[in-house]
PDB file of C-alpha atoms in Angstrom:
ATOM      1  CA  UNK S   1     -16.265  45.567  -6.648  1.00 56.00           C
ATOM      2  CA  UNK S   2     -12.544  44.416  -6.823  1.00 52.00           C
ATOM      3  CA  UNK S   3     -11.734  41.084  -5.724  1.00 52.00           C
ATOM      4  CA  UNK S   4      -8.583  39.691  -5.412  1.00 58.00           C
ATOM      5  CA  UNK S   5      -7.883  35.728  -6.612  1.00 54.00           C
ATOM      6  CA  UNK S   6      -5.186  33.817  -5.123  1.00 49.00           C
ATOM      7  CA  UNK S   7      -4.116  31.193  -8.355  1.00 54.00           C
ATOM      8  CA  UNK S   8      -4.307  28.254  -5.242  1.00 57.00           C
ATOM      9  CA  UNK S   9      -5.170  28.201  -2.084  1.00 56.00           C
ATOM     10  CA  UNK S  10      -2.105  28.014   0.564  1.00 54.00           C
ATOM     11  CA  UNK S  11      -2.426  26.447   3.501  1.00 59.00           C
ATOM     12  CA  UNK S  12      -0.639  28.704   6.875  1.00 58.00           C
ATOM     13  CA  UNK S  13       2.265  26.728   7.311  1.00 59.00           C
ATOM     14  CA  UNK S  14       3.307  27.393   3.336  1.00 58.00           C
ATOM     15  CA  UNK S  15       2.343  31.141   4.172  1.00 61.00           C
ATOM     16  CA  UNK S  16       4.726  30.937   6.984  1.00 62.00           C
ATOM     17  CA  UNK S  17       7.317  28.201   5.659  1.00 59.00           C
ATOM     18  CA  UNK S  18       7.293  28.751   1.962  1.00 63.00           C
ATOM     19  CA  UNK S  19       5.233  26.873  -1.118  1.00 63.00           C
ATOM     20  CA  UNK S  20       5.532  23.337  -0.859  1.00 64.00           C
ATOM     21  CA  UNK S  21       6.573  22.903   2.537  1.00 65.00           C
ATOM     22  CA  UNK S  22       4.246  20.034   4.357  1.00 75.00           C
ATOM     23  CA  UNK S  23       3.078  20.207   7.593  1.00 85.00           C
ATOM     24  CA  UNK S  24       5.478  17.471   8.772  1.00 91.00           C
ATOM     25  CA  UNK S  25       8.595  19.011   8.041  1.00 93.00           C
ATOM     26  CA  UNK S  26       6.966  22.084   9.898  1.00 91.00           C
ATOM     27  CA  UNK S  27       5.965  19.698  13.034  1.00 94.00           C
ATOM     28  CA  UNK S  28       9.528  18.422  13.014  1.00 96.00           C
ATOM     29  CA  UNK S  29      11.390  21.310  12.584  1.00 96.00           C
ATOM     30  CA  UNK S  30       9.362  22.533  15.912  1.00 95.00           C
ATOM     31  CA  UNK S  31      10.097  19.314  17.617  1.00 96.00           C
ATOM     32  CA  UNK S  32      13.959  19.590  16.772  1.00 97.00           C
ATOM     33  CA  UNK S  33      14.082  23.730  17.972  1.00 97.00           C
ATOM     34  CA  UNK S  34      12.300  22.596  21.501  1.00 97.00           C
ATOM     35  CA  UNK S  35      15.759  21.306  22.139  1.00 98.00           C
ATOM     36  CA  UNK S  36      17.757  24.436  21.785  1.00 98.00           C
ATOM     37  CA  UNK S  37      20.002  24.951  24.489  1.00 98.00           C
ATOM     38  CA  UNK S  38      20.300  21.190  25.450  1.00 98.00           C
ATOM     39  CA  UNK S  39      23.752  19.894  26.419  1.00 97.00           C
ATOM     40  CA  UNK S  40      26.038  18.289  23.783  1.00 98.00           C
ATOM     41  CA  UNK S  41      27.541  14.979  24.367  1.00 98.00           C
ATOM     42  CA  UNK S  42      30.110  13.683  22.138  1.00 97.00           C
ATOM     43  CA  UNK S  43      28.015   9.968  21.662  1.00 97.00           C
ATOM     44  CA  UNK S  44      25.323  11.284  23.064  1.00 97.00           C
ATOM     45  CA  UNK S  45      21.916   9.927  22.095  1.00 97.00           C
ATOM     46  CA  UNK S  46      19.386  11.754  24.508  1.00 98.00           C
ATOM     47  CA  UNK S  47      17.690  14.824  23.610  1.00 97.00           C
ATOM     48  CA  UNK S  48      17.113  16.040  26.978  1.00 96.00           C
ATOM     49  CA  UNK S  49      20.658  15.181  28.624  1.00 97.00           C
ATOM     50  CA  UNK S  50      22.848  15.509  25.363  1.00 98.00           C
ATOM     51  CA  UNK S  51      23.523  14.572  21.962  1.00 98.00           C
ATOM     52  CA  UNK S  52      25.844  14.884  19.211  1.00 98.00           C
ATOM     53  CA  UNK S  53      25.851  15.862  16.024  1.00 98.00           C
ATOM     54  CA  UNK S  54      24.280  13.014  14.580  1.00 98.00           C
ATOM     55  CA  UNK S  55      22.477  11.638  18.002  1.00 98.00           C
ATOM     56  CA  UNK S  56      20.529  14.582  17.512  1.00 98.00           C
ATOM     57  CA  UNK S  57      19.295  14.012  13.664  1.00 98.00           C
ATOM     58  CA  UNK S  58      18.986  10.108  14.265  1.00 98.00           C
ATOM     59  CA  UNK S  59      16.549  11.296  17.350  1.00 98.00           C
ATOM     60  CA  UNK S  60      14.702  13.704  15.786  1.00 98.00           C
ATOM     61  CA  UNK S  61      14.051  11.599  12.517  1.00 97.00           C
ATOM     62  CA  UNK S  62      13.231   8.315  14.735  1.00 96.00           C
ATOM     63  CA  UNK S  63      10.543  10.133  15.977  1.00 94.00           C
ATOM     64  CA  UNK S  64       9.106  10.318  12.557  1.00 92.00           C
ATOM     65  CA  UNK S  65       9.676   6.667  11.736  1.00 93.00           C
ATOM     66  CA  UNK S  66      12.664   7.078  10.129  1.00 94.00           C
ATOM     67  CA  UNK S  67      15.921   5.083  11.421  1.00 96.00           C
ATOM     68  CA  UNK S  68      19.526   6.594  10.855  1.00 97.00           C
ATOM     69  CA  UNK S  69      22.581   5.604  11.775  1.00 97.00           C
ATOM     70  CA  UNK S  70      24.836   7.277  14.572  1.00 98.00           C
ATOM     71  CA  UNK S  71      27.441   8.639  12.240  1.00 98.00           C
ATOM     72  CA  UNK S  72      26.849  11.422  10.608  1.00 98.00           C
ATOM     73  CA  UNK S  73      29.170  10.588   7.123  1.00 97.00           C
ATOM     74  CA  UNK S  74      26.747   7.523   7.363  1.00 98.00           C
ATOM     75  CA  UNK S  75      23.637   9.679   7.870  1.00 98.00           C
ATOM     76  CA  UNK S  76      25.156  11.016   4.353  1.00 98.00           C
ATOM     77  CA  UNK S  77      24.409   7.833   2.296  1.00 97.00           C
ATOM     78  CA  UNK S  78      20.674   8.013   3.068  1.00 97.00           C
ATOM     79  CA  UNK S  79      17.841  10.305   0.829  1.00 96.00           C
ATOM     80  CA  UNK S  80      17.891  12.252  -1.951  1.00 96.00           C
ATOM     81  CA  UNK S  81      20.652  14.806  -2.398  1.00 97.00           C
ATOM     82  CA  UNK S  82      19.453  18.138  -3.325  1.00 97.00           C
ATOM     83  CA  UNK S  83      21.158  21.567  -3.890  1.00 96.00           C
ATOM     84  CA  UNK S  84      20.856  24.502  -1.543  1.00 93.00           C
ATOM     85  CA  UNK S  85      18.013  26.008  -3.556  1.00 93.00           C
ATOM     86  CA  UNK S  86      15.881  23.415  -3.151  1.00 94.00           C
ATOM     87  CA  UNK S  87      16.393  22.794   0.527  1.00 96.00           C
ATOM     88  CA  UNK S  88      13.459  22.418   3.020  1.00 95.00           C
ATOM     89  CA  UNK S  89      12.878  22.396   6.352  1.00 95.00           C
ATOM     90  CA  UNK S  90      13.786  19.412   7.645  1.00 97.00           C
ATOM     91  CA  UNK S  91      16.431  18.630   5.222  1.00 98.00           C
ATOM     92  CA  UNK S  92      19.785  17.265   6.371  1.00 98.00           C
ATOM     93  CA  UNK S  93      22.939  19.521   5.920  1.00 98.00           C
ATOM     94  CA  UNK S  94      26.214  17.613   5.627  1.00 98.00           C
ATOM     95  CA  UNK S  95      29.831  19.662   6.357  1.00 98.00           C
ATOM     96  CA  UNK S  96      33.262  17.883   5.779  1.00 98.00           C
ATOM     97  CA  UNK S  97      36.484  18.455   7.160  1.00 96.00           C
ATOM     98  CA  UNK S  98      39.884  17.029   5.346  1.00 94.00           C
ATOM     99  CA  UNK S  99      37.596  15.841   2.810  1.00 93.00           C
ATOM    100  CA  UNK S 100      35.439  13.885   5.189  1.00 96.00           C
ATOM    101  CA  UNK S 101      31.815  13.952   6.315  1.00 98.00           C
ATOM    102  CA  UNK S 102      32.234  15.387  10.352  1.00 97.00           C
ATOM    103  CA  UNK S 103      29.000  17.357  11.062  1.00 98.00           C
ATOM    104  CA  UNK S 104      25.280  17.049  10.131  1.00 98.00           C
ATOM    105  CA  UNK S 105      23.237  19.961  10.924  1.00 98.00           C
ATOM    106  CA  UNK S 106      19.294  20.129  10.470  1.00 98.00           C
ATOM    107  CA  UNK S 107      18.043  22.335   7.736  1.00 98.00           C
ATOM    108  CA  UNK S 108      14.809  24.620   9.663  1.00 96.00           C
ATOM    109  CA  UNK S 109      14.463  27.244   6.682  1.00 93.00           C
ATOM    110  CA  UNK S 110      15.559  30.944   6.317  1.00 92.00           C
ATOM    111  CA  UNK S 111      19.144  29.921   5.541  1.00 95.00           C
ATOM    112  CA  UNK S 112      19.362  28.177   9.098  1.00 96.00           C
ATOM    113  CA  UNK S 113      20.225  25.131  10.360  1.00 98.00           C
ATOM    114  CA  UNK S 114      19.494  23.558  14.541  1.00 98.00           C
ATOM    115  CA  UNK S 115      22.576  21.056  15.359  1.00 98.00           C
ATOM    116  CA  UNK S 116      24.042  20.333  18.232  1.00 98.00           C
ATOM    117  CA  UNK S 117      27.160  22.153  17.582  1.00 97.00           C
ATOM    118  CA  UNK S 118      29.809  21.759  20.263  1.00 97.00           C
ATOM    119  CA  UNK S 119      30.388  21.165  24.371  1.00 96.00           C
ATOM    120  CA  UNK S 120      30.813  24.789  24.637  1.00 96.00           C
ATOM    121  CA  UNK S 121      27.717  25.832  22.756  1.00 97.00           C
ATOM    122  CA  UNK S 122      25.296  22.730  22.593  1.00 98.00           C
ATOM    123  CA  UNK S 123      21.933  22.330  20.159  1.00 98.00           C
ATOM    124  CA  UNK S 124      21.686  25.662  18.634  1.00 98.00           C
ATOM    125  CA  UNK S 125      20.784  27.559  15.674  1.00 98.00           C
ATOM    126  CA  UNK S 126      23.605  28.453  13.098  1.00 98.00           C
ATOM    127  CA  UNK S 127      23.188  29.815   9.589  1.00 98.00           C
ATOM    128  CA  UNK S 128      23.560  26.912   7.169  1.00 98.00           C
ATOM    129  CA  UNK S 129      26.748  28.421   5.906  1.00 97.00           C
ATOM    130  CA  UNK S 130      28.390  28.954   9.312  1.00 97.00           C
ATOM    131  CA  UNK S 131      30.947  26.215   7.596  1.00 97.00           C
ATOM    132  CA  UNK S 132      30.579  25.655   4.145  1.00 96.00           C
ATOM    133  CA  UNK S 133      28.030  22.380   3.349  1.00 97.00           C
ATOM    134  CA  UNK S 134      29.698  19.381   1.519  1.00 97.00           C
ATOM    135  CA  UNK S 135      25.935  17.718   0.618  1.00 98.00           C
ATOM    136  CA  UNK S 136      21.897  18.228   1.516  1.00 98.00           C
ATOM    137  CA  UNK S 137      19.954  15.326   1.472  1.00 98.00           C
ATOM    138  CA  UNK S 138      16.314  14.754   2.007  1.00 97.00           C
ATOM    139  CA  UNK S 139      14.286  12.144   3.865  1.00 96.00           C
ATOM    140  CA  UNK S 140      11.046  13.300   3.584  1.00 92.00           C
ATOM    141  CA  UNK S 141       9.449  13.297   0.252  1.00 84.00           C
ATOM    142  CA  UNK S 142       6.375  15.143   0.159  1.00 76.00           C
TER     143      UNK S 142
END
């Protein structure tokens, strides 16, 4: 009789997500990708008729209780910073330009990120290294 022992038991969204990944970052990463394809709006704070950059994080997170600012260097200042390798789902990824914080992207695993990129291209799904990220932070710690 073989049997085969898993050391702990993992629950289907860390089969799926990775080890340690709760089921709220899953829930809002899946809230966040509902809005692919939505316009962008430069100061744009609605998720159905356009956001920006930062609109779009300070929306998503709200939903989850969590207020951020409409600036996304200011976005910046809030959580935990953590390195690449350590990034979840649901993580906030910072990118600079000159220097300065000009883009925050959310992290949804697998090396990719859902932001609402540009006019031309709205909320959409970019690798996380599409530019190269100034700073991760985290707001959920689970």
């Amino acid at each position: 009789l073989l049997s085969e022992q898993l050391p702990k038991a993992m629950t289907m969204t860390e089969a799926r997500y990775g080890e340690g990944v709760s089921d709220v970052r899953v829930d809002l990463v899946n809230y966040a990708c509902q809005f692919i394809g939505n316009r962008y709006v430069w100061g744009g704070t609605s998720l159905t008729k356009g956001v920006d950059c930062s609109g779009f994080t300070m929306k998503v997170y709200e939903k989850y209780g969590i207020s951020l600012p409409h600036n996304a260097s200011a976005q910046s200042q809030y959580g935990t910073k953590v390195s690449i390798s350590e990034a979840k789902p649901g993580d906030l990824i910072f990118y600079s330009k000159g220097g300065r914080i000009n883009h925050v992207a959310l992290y949804i695993g697998n090396g990719q990120v859902v932001h609402a990129s540009s006019p031309k291209s709205g909320i959409k799904v970019s690798n996380y290294n599409y530019r190269t990220p100034t700073k991760i932070i985290r707001l959920i710690n689970d």
